Structure formats: C-alpha cells, structure tokens
C-alpha cells in the first residue's frame, strides 16, 4: 500500500559529483513540488467541511488500514536491521499497542 500522494522517482546522472542532480532538483522538482504543496494546502489541509457519521467511520477504517500496513511493511522491514530482531519485535508490539488502543 502506498500513499495516494507518493511518487516514486529514479534519476540517472553522470558521474559529475552531483552537479546535474542539483540542477534537476533546483530547476524541475523544486517548482513542481511547491505547486503540489500549494494545491494540497489549499484544497486538503486547510479545507473545512463537515463529515457525516458514515464518512467519518469510513475514513477511520481507512486510516487504521494505512497505519497497520505502515507498521507492518515500512517499520517491520527496517527495524530488524536497525535494532536486531528481538528489540524490533518489542518496539513494533509497543507501537501497535499504542496506535490500536486509540482506535
């Protein structure tokens, strides 16, 4: 599962010490990301609307699935490498307990 706003990009550059990638980021990615952020802020983050009970419940379920998959896939794959399998298991259990007691 991926965020609906996630974009995966691969950029190949020459062995120029990073100058080309800096140019790509500055000239192409920077203006686009600012536009996308502006749209998101205007229409999503700062927008106000009332939700009905059904829509609120649906969004709550969706958030729970996303939270669970994030813990399972993202943290579940990186924590064992970072902390070792035993510590990772304990940390992940604590995170799950915290987040799923709130829902």
PDB file of N, CA and C in Angstrom:
ATOM      1  N   UNK A   1       0.850  -1.177   0.000  1.00  0.00           N
ATOM      2  CA  UNK A   1       0.000   0.000   0.000  1.00  0.00           C
ATOM      3  C   UNK A   1       0.892   1.235   0.000  1.00  0.00           C
ATOM      4  N   UNK A   2       0.553   2.181  -0.806  1.00  0.00           N
ATOM      5  CA  UNK A   2       1.321   3.426  -0.879  1.00  0.00           C
ATOM      6  C   UNK A   2       0.375   4.593  -0.678  1.00  0.00           C
ATOM      7  N   UNK A   3       0.936   5.661  -0.216  1.00  0.00           N
ATOM      8  CA  UNK A   3       0.161   6.879  -0.045  1.00  0.00           C
ATOM      9  C   UNK A   3      -0.346   7.340  -1.407  1.00  0.00           C
ATOM     10  N   UNK A   4      -1.553   7.877  -1.474  1.00  0.00           N
ATOM     11  CA  UNK A   4      -2.039   8.366  -2.762  1.00  0.00           C
ATOM     12  C   UNK A   4      -1.221   9.531  -3.302  1.00  0.00           C
ATOM     13  N   UNK A   5      -0.433  10.176  -2.446  1.00  0.00           N
ATOM     14  CA  UNK A   5       0.394  11.286  -2.906  1.00  0.00           C
ATOM     15  C   UNK A   5       1.842  10.881  -3.128  1.00  0.00           C
ATOM     16  N   UNK A   6       2.169   9.614  -2.892  1.00  0.00           N
ATOM     17  CA  UNK A   6       3.555   9.170  -3.050  1.00  0.00           C
ATOM     18  C   UNK A   6       3.886   9.019  -4.529  1.00  0.00           C
ATOM     19  N   UNK A   7       5.071   9.454  -4.874  1.00  0.00           N
ATOM     20  CA  UNK A   7       5.566   9.313  -6.237  1.00  0.00           C
ATOM     21  C   UNK A   7       6.956   8.712  -6.140  1.00  0.00           C
ATOM     22  N   UNK A   8       7.192   7.662  -6.904  1.00  0.00           N
ATOM     23  CA  UNK A   8       8.490   7.017  -6.887  1.00  0.00           C
ATOM     24  C   UNK A   8       9.260   7.453  -8.122  1.00  0.00           C
ATOM     25  N   UNK A   9      10.472   7.941  -7.919  1.00  0.00           N
ATOM     26  CA  UNK A   9      11.261   8.513  -8.999  1.00  0.00           C
ATOM     27  C   UNK A   9      12.657   7.928  -8.975  1.00  0.00           C
ATOM     28  N   UNK A  10      13.189   7.686 -10.146  1.00  0.00           N
ATOM     29  CA  UNK A  10      14.577   7.266 -10.282  1.00  0.00           C
ATOM     30  C   UNK A  10      15.231   8.194 -11.295  1.00  0.00           C
ATOM     31  N   UNK A  11      16.320   8.824 -10.897  1.00  0.00           N
ATOM     32  CA  UNK A  11      17.010   9.764 -11.778  1.00  0.00           C
ATOM     33  C   UNK A  11      18.434   9.273 -11.973  1.00  0.00           C
ATOM     34  N   UNK A  12      18.810   9.045 -13.221  1.00  0.00           N
ATOM     35  CA  UNK A  12      20.176   8.635 -13.537  1.00  0.00           C
ATOM     36  C   UNK A  12      20.971   9.863 -13.949  1.00  0.00           C
ATOM     37  N   UNK A  13      22.150  10.027 -13.357  1.00  0.00           N
ATOM     38  CA  UNK A  13      23.009  11.152 -13.714  1.00  0.00           C
ATOM     39  C   UNK A  13      24.410  10.644 -13.996  1.00  0.00           C
ATOM     40  N   UNK A  14      25.177  11.490 -14.643  1.00  0.00           N
ATOM     41  CA  UNK A  14      26.558  11.150 -14.919  1.00  0.00           C
ATOM     42  C   UNK A  14      27.354  11.221 -13.622  1.00  0.00           C
ATOM     43  N   UNK A  15      28.576  10.810 -13.698  1.00  0.00           N
ATOM     44  CA  UNK A  15      29.466  10.854 -12.539  1.00  0.00           C
ATOM     45  C   UNK A  15      30.092  12.246 -12.463  1.00  0.00           C
ATOM     46  N   UNK A  16      29.270  13.250 -12.115  1.00  0.00           N
ATOM     47  CA  UNK A  16      29.727  14.641 -12.135  1.00  0.00           C
ATOM     48  C   UNK A  16      29.805  15.260 -10.745  1.00  0.00           C
ATOM     49  N   UNK A  17      29.796  14.432  -9.729  1.00  0.00           N
ATOM     50  CA  UNK A  17      29.893  14.954  -8.375  1.00  0.00           C
ATOM     51  C   UNK A  17      28.596  15.540  -7.852  1.00  0.00           C
ATOM     52  N   UNK A  18      27.485  15.245  -8.502  1.00  0.00           N
ATOM     53  CA  UNK A  18      26.195  15.703  -8.010  1.00  0.00           C
ATOM     54  C   UNK A  18      25.706  17.005  -8.599  1.00  0.00           C
ATOM     55  N   UNK A  19      26.469  17.611  -9.499  1.00  0.00           N
ATOM     56  CA  UNK A  19      26.046  18.892 -10.075  1.00  0.00           C
ATOM     57  C   UNK A  19      24.759  18.756 -10.882  1.00  0.00           C
ATOM     58  N   UNK A  20      24.653  17.702 -11.664  1.00  0.00           N
ATOM     59  CA  UNK A  20      23.472  17.509 -12.514  1.00  0.00           C
ATOM     60  C   UNK A  20      22.219  17.279 -11.670  1.00  0.00           C
ATOM     61  N   UNK A  21      22.343  16.475 -10.614  1.00  0.00           N
ATOM     62  CA  UNK A  21      21.177  16.210  -9.772  1.00  0.00           C
ATOM     63  C   UNK A  21      20.731  17.488  -9.067  1.00  0.00           C
ATOM     64  N   UNK A  22      21.680  18.318  -8.643  1.00  0.00           N
ATOM     65  CA  UNK A  22      21.330  19.605  -8.034  1.00  0.00           C
ATOM     66  C   UNK A  22      20.561  20.479  -9.022  1.00  0.00           C
ATOM     67  N   UNK A  23      21.008  20.478 -10.275  1.00  0.00           N
ATOM     68  CA  UNK A  23      20.331  21.255 -11.317  1.00  0.00           C
ATOM     69  C   UNK A  23      18.911  20.736 -11.554  1.00  0.00           C
ATOM     70  N   UNK A  24      18.757  19.419 -11.608  1.00  0.00           N
ATOM     71  CA  UNK A  24      17.434  18.817 -11.820  1.00  0.00           C
ATOM     72  C   UNK A  24      16.497  19.189 -10.678  1.00  0.00           C
ATOM     73  N   UNK A  25      16.982  19.077  -9.455  1.00  0.00           N
ATOM     74  CA  UNK A  25      16.154  19.406  -8.294  1.00  0.00           C
ATOM     75  C   UNK A  25      15.776  20.878  -8.303  1.00  0.00           C
ATOM     76  N   UNK A  26      16.757  21.748  -8.509  1.00  0.00           N
ATOM     77  CA  UNK A  26      16.524  23.194  -8.470  1.00  0.00           C
ATOM     78  C   UNK A  26      15.597  23.655  -9.603  1.00  0.00           C
ATOM     79  N   UNK A  27      15.825  23.177 -10.817  1.00  0.00           N
ATOM     80  CA  UNK A  27      15.098  23.698 -11.975  1.00  0.00           C
ATOM     81  C   UNK A  27      13.784  22.985 -12.282  1.00  0.00           C
ATOM     82  N   UNK A  28      13.662  21.727 -11.882  1.00  0.00           N
ATOM     83  CA  UNK A  28      12.475  20.965 -12.263  1.00  0.00           C
ATOM     84  C   UNK A  28      11.623  20.533 -11.064  1.00  0.00           C
ATOM     85  N   UNK A  29      12.252  19.908 -10.091  1.00  0.00           N
ATOM     86  CA  UNK A  29      11.482  19.382  -8.965  1.00  0.00           C
ATOM     87  C   UNK A  29      11.008  20.474  -8.009  1.00  0.00           C
ATOM     88  N   UNK A  30      11.852  21.444  -7.717  1.00  0.00           N
ATOM     89  CA  UNK A  30      11.505  22.486  -6.751  1.00  0.00           C
ATOM     90  C   UNK A  30      10.218  23.224  -7.122  1.00  0.00           C
ATOM     91  N   UNK A  31      10.094  23.754  -8.354  1.00  0.00           N
ATOM     92  CA  UNK A  31       8.859  24.478  -8.676  1.00  0.00           C
ATOM     93  C   UNK A  31       7.619  23.579  -8.672  1.00  0.00           C
ATOM     94  N   UNK A  32       7.776  22.345  -9.125  1.00  0.00           N
ATOM     95  CA  UNK A  32       6.638  21.427  -9.168  1.00  0.00           C
ATOM     96  C   UNK A  32       6.187  21.067  -7.761  1.00  0.00           C
ATOM     97  N   UNK A  33       7.139  20.766  -6.890  1.00  0.00           N
ATOM     98  CA  UNK A  33       6.767  20.386  -5.527  1.00  0.00           C
ATOM     99  C   UNK A  33       6.104  21.543  -4.795  1.00  0.00           C
ATOM    100  N   UNK A  34       6.541  22.759  -5.064  1.00  0.00           N
ATOM    101  CA  UNK A  34       5.900  23.918  -4.437  1.00  0.00           C
ATOM    102  C   UNK A  34       4.458  24.067  -4.921  1.00  0.00           C
ATOM    103  N   UNK A  35       4.223  23.812  -6.204  1.00  0.00           N
ATOM    104  CA  UNK A  35       2.860  23.874  -6.739  1.00  0.00           C
ATOM    105  C   UNK A  35       1.981  22.798  -6.105  1.00  0.00           C
ATOM    106  N   UNK A  36       2.495  21.575  -6.045  1.00  0.00           N
ATOM    107  CA  UNK A  36       1.727  20.471  -5.465  1.00  0.00           C
ATOM    108  C   UNK A  36       1.419  20.754  -4.000  1.00  0.00           C
ATOM    109  N   UNK A  37       2.399  21.242  -3.258  1.00  0.00           N
ATOM    110  CA  UNK A  37       2.183  21.577  -1.852  1.00  0.00           C
ATOM    111  C   UNK A  37       1.116  22.661  -1.714  1.00  0.00           C
ATOM    112  N   UNK A  38       1.170  23.668  -2.570  1.00  0.00           N
ATOM    113  CA  UNK A  38       0.171  24.734  -2.529  1.00  0.00           C
ATOM    114  C   UNK A  38      -1.234  24.209  -2.785  1.00  0.00           C
ATOM    115  N   UNK A  39      -1.372  23.350  -3.776  1.00  0.00           N
ATOM    116  CA  UNK A  39      -2.680  22.753  -4.073  1.00  0.00           C
ATOM    117  C   UNK A  39      -3.167  21.939  -2.882  1.00  0.00           C
ATOM    118  N   UNK A  40      -2.274  21.125  -2.317  1.00  0.00           N
ATOM    119  CA  UNK A  40      -2.649  20.292  -1.172  1.00  0.00           C
ATOM    120  C   UNK A  40      -3.068  21.155   0.013  1.00  0.00           C
ATOM    121  N   UNK A  41      -2.301  22.210   0.284  1.00  0.00           N
ATOM    122  CA  UNK A  41      -2.651  23.084   1.406  1.00  0.00           C
ATOM    123  C   UNK A  41      -4.005  23.761   1.187  1.00  0.00           C
ATOM    124  N   UNK A  42      -4.233  24.255  -0.022  1.00  0.00           N
ATOM    125  CA  UNK A  42      -5.482  24.964  -0.315  1.00  0.00           C
ATOM    126  C   UNK A  42      -6.711  24.057  -0.296  1.00  0.00           C
ATOM    127  N   UNK A  43      -6.570  22.860  -0.839  1.00  0.00           N
ATOM    128  CA  UNK A  43      -7.743  22.010  -1.040  1.00  0.00           C
ATOM    129  C   UNK A  43      -7.892  20.878  -0.027  1.00  0.00           C
ATOM    130  N   UNK A  44      -6.835  20.541   0.668  1.00  0.00           N
ATOM    131  CA  UNK A  44      -6.909  19.395   1.586  1.00  0.00           C
ATOM    132  C   UNK A  44      -6.650  19.796   3.033  1.00  0.00           C
ATOM    133  N   UNK A  45      -5.470  20.280   3.301  1.00  0.00           N
ATOM    134  CA  UNK A  45      -5.062  20.531   4.686  1.00  0.00           C
ATOM    135  C   UNK A  45      -5.853  21.659   5.334  1.00  0.00           C
ATOM    136  N   UNK A  46      -6.136  22.698   4.588  1.00  0.00           N
ATOM    137  CA  UNK A  46      -6.802  23.864   5.175  1.00  0.00           C
ATOM    138  C   UNK A  46      -8.293  23.928   4.852  1.00  0.00           C
ATOM    139  N   UNK A  47      -8.766  22.991   4.074  1.00  0.00           N
ATOM    140  CA  UNK A  47     -10.187  22.989   3.725  1.00  0.00           C
ATOM    141  C   UNK A  47     -11.008  22.542   4.927  1.00  0.00           C
ATOM    142  N   UNK A  48     -12.158  23.162   5.087  1.00  0.00           N
ATOM    143  CA  UNK A  48     -13.040  22.800   6.199  1.00  0.00           C
ATOM    144  C   UNK A  48     -14.337  22.254   5.630  1.00  0.00           C
ATOM    145  N   UNK A  49     -14.735  21.112   6.172  1.00  0.00           N
ATOM    146  CA  UNK A  49     -16.025  20.556   5.781  1.00  0.00           C
ATOM    147  C   UNK A  49     -16.506  19.631   6.884  1.00  0.00           C
ATOM    148  N   UNK A  50     -17.786  19.494   6.944  1.00  0.00           N
ATOM    149  CA  UNK A  50     -18.401  18.629   7.945  1.00  0.00           C
ATOM    150  C   UNK A  50     -18.506  17.218   7.379  1.00  0.00           C
ATOM    151  N   UNK A  51     -18.189  16.234   8.209  1.00  0.00           N
ATOM    152  CA  UNK A  51     -18.284  14.843   7.798  1.00  0.00           C
ATOM    153  C   UNK A  51     -19.489  14.195   8.459  1.00  0.00           C
ATOM    154  N   UNK A  52     -20.181  13.376   7.692  1.00  0.00           N
ATOM    155  CA  UNK A  52     -21.266  12.590   8.260  1.00  0.00           C
ATOM    156  C   UNK A  52     -20.690  11.404   9.021  1.00  0.00           C
ATOM    157  N   UNK A  53     -21.514  10.759   9.803  1.00  0.00           N
ATOM    158  CA  UNK A  53     -21.052   9.624  10.609  1.00  0.00           C
ATOM    159  C   UNK A  53     -20.506   8.496   9.739  1.00  0.00           C
ATOM    160  N   UNK A  54     -21.172   8.216   8.624  1.00  0.00           N
ATOM    161  CA  UNK A  54     -20.738   7.135   7.740  1.00  0.00           C
ATOM    162  C   UNK A  54     -19.371   7.448   7.131  1.00  0.00           C
ATOM    163  N   UNK A  55     -19.205   8.676   6.663  1.00  0.00           N
ATOM    164  CA  UNK A  55     -17.922   9.071   6.068  1.00  0.00           C
ATOM    165  C   UNK A  55     -16.814   9.078   7.119  1.00  0.00           C
ATOM    166  N   UNK A  56     -17.130   9.535   8.311  1.00  0.00           N
ATOM    167  CA  UNK A  56     -16.160   9.551   9.409  1.00  0.00           C
ATOM    168  C   UNK A  56     -15.713   8.123   9.744  1.00  0.00           C
ATOM    169  N   UNK A  57     -16.663   7.192   9.794  1.00  0.00           N
ATOM    170  CA  UNK A  57     -16.339   5.790  10.083  1.00  0.00           C
ATOM    171  C   UNK A  57     -15.491   5.191   8.970  1.00  0.00           C
ATOM    172  N   UNK A  58     -15.840   5.511   7.723  1.00  0.00           N
ATOM    173  CA  UNK A  58     -15.081   5.005   6.579  1.00  0.00           C
ATOM    174  C   UNK A  58     -13.643   5.516   6.599  1.00  0.00           C
ATOM    175  N   UNK A  59     -13.469   6.800   6.880  1.00  0.00           N
ATOM    176  CA  UNK A  59     -12.125   7.372   6.955  1.00  0.00           C
ATOM    177  C   UNK A  59     -11.341   6.784   8.124  1.00  0.00           C
ATOM    178  N   UNK A  60     -12.014   6.516   9.234  1.00  0.00           N
ATOM    179  CA  UNK A  60     -11.355   5.889  10.376  1.00  0.00           C
ATOM    180  C   UNK A  60     -10.836   4.502  10.034  1.00  0.00           C
ATOM    181  N   UNK A  61     -11.653   3.728   9.309  1.00  0.00           N
ATOM    182  CA  UNK A  61     -11.220   2.388   8.879  1.00  0.00           C
ATOM    183  C   UNK A  61     -10.039   2.489   7.925  1.00  0.00           C
ATOM    184  N   UNK A  62     -10.120   3.423   6.983  1.00  0.00           N
ATOM    185  CA  UNK A  62      -9.026   3.611   6.029  1.00  0.00           C
ATOM    186  C   UNK A  62      -7.731   3.971   6.749  1.00  0.00           C
ATOM    187  N   UNK A  63      -7.820   4.903   7.697  1.00  0.00           N
ATOM    188  CA  UNK A  63      -6.636   5.313   8.447  1.00  0.00           C
ATOM    189  C   UNK A  63      -6.047   4.151   9.232  1.00  0.00           C
ATOM    190  N   UNK A  64      -6.903   3.302   9.774  1.00  0.00           N
ATOM    191  CA  UNK A  64      -6.439   2.138  10.528  1.00  0.00           C
ATOM    192  C   UNK A  64      -5.677   1.174   9.618  1.00  0.00           C
ATOM    193  N   UNK A  65      -6.190   0.943   8.410  1.00  0.00           N
ATOM    194  CA  UNK A  65      -5.510   0.058   7.459  1.00  0.00           C
ATOM    195  C   UNK A  65      -4.154   0.641   7.077  1.00  0.00           C
ATOM    196  N   UNK A  66      -4.116   1.929   6.774  1.00  0.00           N
ATOM    197  CA  UNK A  66      -2.856   2.573   6.393  1.00  0.00           C
ATOM    198  C   UNK A  66      -1.860   2.509   7.536  1.00  0.00           C
ATOM    199  N   UNK A  67      -2.303   2.792   8.735  1.00  0.00           N
ATOM    200  CA  UNK A  67      -1.435   2.741   9.910  1.00  0.00           C
ATOM    201  C   UNK A  67      -0.884   1.325  10.102  1.00  0.00           C
ATOM    202  N   UNK A  68      -1.748   0.328   9.988  1.00  0.00           N
ATOM    203  CA  UNK A  68      -1.334  -1.059  10.169  1.00  0.00           C
ATOM    204  C   UNK A  68      -0.322  -1.480   9.111  1.00  0.00           C
ATOM    205  N   UNK A  69      -0.585  -1.135   7.863  1.00  0.00           N
ATOM    206  CA  UNK A  69       0.325  -1.513   6.774  1.00  0.00           C
ATOM    207  C   UNK A  69       1.656  -0.774   6.884  1.00  0.00           C
ATOM    208  N   UNK A  70       1.620   0.473   7.322  1.00  0.00           N
ATOM    209  CA  UNK A  70       2.863   1.223   7.516  1.00  0.00           C
ATOM    210  C   UNK A  70       3.723   0.554   8.572  1.00  0.00           C
ATOM    211  N   UNK A  71       3.109   0.180   9.675  1.00  0.00           N
ATOM    212  CA  UNK A  71       3.856  -0.502  10.737  1.00  0.00           C
ATOM    213  C   UNK A  71       4.371  -1.837  10.229  1.00  0.00           C
ATOM    214  N   UNK A  72       3.504  -2.587   9.569  1.00  0.00           N
ATOM    215  CA  UNK A  72       3.855  -3.926   9.110  1.00  0.00           C
ATOM    216  C   UNK A  72       4.960  -3.910   8.058  1.00  0.00           C
ATOM    217  N   UNK A  73       4.811  -3.100   7.027  1.00  0.00           N
ATOM    218  CA  UNK A  73       5.758  -3.130   5.913  1.00  0.00           C
ATOM    219  C   UNK A  73       6.963  -2.218   6.113  1.00  0.00           C
ATOM    220  N   UNK A  74       6.718  -0.947   6.388  1.00  0.00           N
ATOM    221  CA  UNK A  74       7.822   0.006   6.483  1.00  0.00           C
ATOM    222  C   UNK A  74       8.671  -0.229   7.722  1.00  0.00           C
ATOM    223  N   UNK A  75       8.040  -0.149   8.874  1.00  0.00           N
ATOM    224  CA  UNK A  75       8.795  -0.322  10.116  1.00  0.00           C
ATOM    225  C   UNK A  75       9.199  -1.775  10.309  1.00  0.00           C
ATOM    226  N   UNK A  76       8.314  -2.699   9.923  1.00  0.00           N
ATOM    227  CA  UNK A  76       8.597  -4.124  10.085  1.00  0.00           C
ATOM    228  C   UNK A  76       9.792  -4.595   9.286  1.00  0.00           C
ATOM    229  N   UNK A  77      10.088  -3.921   8.191  1.00  0.00           N
ATOM    230  CA  UNK A  77      11.249  -4.323   7.397  1.00  0.00           C
ATOM    231  C   UNK A  77      12.523  -3.593   7.807  1.00  0.00           C
ATOM    232  N   UNK A  78      12.397  -2.367   8.305  1.00  0.00           N
ATOM    233  CA  UNK A  78      13.609  -1.613   8.639  1.00  0.00           C
ATOM    234  C   UNK A  78      14.055  -1.782  10.089  1.00  0.00           C
ATOM    235  N   UNK A  79      13.124  -1.958  11.022  1.00  0.00           N
ATOM    236  CA  UNK A  79      13.508  -2.058  12.431  1.00  0.00           C
ATOM    237  C   UNK A  79      14.415  -3.246  12.738  1.00  0.00           C
ATOM    238  N   UNK A  80      14.182  -4.440  12.186  1.00  0.00           N
ATOM    239  CA  UNK A  80      15.103  -5.544  12.489  1.00  0.00           C
ATOM    240  C   UNK A  80      16.548  -5.248  12.078  1.00  0.00           C
ATOM    241  N   UNK A  81      16.725  -4.555  10.984  1.00  0.00           N
ATOM    242  CA  UNK A  81      18.089  -4.192  10.560  1.00  0.00           C
ATOM    243  C   UNK A  81      18.689  -3.152  11.496  1.00  0.00           C
ATOM    244  N   UNK A  82      17.851  -2.263  12.002  1.00  0.00           N
ATOM    245  CA  UNK A  82      18.345  -1.182  12.849  1.00  0.00           C
ATOM    246  C   UNK A  82      18.597  -1.629  14.286  1.00  0.00           C
ATOM    247  N   UNK A  83      17.701  -2.465  14.826  1.00  0.00           N
ATOM    248  CA  UNK A  83      17.758  -2.788  16.248  1.00  0.00           C
ATOM    249  C   UNK A  83      17.987  -4.258  16.553  1.00  0.00           C
ATOM    250  N   UNK A  84      17.979  -5.108  15.539  1.00  0.00           N
ATOM    251  CA  UNK A  84      18.045  -6.544  15.763  1.00  0.00           C
ATOM    252  C   UNK A  84      16.634  -7.098  15.894  1.00  0.00           C
ATOM    253  N   UNK A  85      16.462  -8.402  15.631  1.00  0.00           N
ATOM    254  CA  UNK A  85      15.112  -8.973  15.580  1.00  0.00           C
ATOM    255  C   UNK A  85      14.340  -8.917  16.898  1.00  0.00           C
ATOM    256  N   UNK A  86      14.983  -9.192  18.008  1.00  0.00           N
ATOM    257  CA  UNK A  86      14.273  -9.218  19.291  1.00  0.00           C
ATOM    258  C   UNK A  86      13.808  -7.827  19.709  1.00  0.00           C
ATOM    259  N   UNK A  87      14.712  -6.848  19.650  1.00  0.00           N
ATOM    260  CA  UNK A  87      14.347  -5.478  20.026  1.00  0.00           C
ATOM    261  C   UNK A  87      13.290  -4.930  19.071  1.00  0.00           C
ATOM    262  N   UNK A  88      13.440  -5.227  17.772  1.00  0.00           N
ATOM    263  CA  UNK A  88      12.470  -4.754  16.781  1.00  0.00           C
ATOM    264  C   UNK A  88      11.083  -5.297  17.086  1.00  0.00           C
ATOM    265  N   UNK A  89      11.010  -6.569  17.447  1.00  0.00           N
ATOM    266  CA  UNK A  89       9.717  -7.181  17.765  1.00  0.00           C
ATOM    267  C   UNK A  89       9.051  -6.468  18.942  1.00  0.00           C
ATOM    268  N   UNK A  90       9.816  -6.184  19.975  1.00  0.00           N
ATOM    269  CA  UNK A  90       9.270  -5.492  21.150  1.00  0.00           C
ATOM    270  C   UNK A  90       8.815  -4.075  20.805  1.00  0.00           C
ATOM    271  N   UNK A  91       9.630  -3.366  20.038  1.00  0.00           N
ATOM    272  CA  UNK A  91       9.289  -1.991  19.652  1.00  0.00           C
ATOM    273  C   UNK A  91       8.019  -1.974  18.806  1.00  0.00           C
ATOM    274  N   UNK A  92       7.943  -2.873  17.822  1.00  0.00           N
ATOM    275  CA  UNK A  92       6.769  -2.926  16.952  1.00  0.00           C
ATOM    276  C   UNK A  92       5.510  -3.289  17.732  1.00  0.00           C
ATOM    277  N   UNK A  93       5.625  -4.200  18.677  1.00  0.00           N
ATOM    278  CA  UNK A  93       4.470  -4.556  19.513  1.00  0.00           C
ATOM    279  C   UNK A  93       3.992  -3.346  20.314  1.00  0.00           C
ATOM    280  N   UNK A  94       4.939  -2.578  20.862  1.00  0.00           N
ATOM    281  CA  UNK A  94       4.574  -1.386  21.636  1.00  0.00           C
ATOM    282  C   UNK A  94       3.897  -0.341  20.747  1.00  0.00           C
ATOM    283  N   UNK A  95       4.408  -0.164  19.547  1.00  0.00           N
ATOM    284  CA  UNK A  95       3.807   0.793  18.611  1.00  0.00           C
ATOM    285  C   UNK A  95       2.388   0.354  18.248  1.00  0.00           C
ATOM    286  N   UNK A  96       2.223  -0.926  17.920  1.00  0.00           N
ATOM    287  CA  UNK A  96       0.892  -1.439  17.572  1.00  0.00           C
ATOM    288  C   UNK A  96      -0.075  -1.269  18.734  1.00  0.00           C
ATOM    289  N   UNK A  97       0.379  -1.613  19.926  1.00  0.00           N
ATOM    290  CA  UNK A  97      -0.486  -1.490  21.104  1.00  0.00           C
ATOM    291  C   UNK A  97      -0.922  -0.039  21.300  1.00  0.00           C
ATOM    292  N   UNK A  98       0.008   0.880  21.159  1.00  0.00           N
ATOM    293  CA  UNK A  98      -0.311   2.299  21.338  1.00  0.00           C
ATOM    294  C   UNK A  98      -1.339   2.771  20.311  1.00  0.00           C
ATOM    295  N   UNK A  99      -1.082   2.495  19.034  1.00  0.00           N
ATOM    296  CA  UNK A  99      -1.954   3.013  17.987  1.00  0.00           C
ATOM    297  C   UNK A  99      -3.293   2.309  17.925  1.00  0.00           C
ATOM    298  N   UNK A 100      -3.334   1.036  18.210  1.00  0.00           N
ATOM    299  CA  UNK A 100      -4.595   0.322  18.050  1.00  0.00           C
ATOM    300  C   UNK A 100      -5.450   0.347  19.303  1.00  0.00           C
ATOM    301  N   UNK A 101      -4.916   0.816  20.419  1.00  0.00           N
ATOM    302  CA  UNK A 101      -5.751   1.049  21.596  1.00  0.00           C
ATOM    303  C   UNK A 101      -6.558   2.328  21.398  1.00  0.00           C
ATOM    304  N   UNK A 102      -6.055   3.252  20.555  1.00  0.00           N
ATOM    305  CA  UNK A 102      -6.707   4.546  20.336  1.00  0.00           C
ATOM    306  C   UNK A 102      -7.863   4.460  19.348  1.00  0.00           C
ATOM    307  N   UNK A 103      -7.928   3.385  18.550  1.00  0.00           N
ATOM    308  CA  UNK A 103      -8.970   3.323  17.517  1.00  0.00           C
ATOM    309  C   UNK A 103     -10.192   2.596  17.994  1.00  0.00           C
TER     310      UNK A 103
END
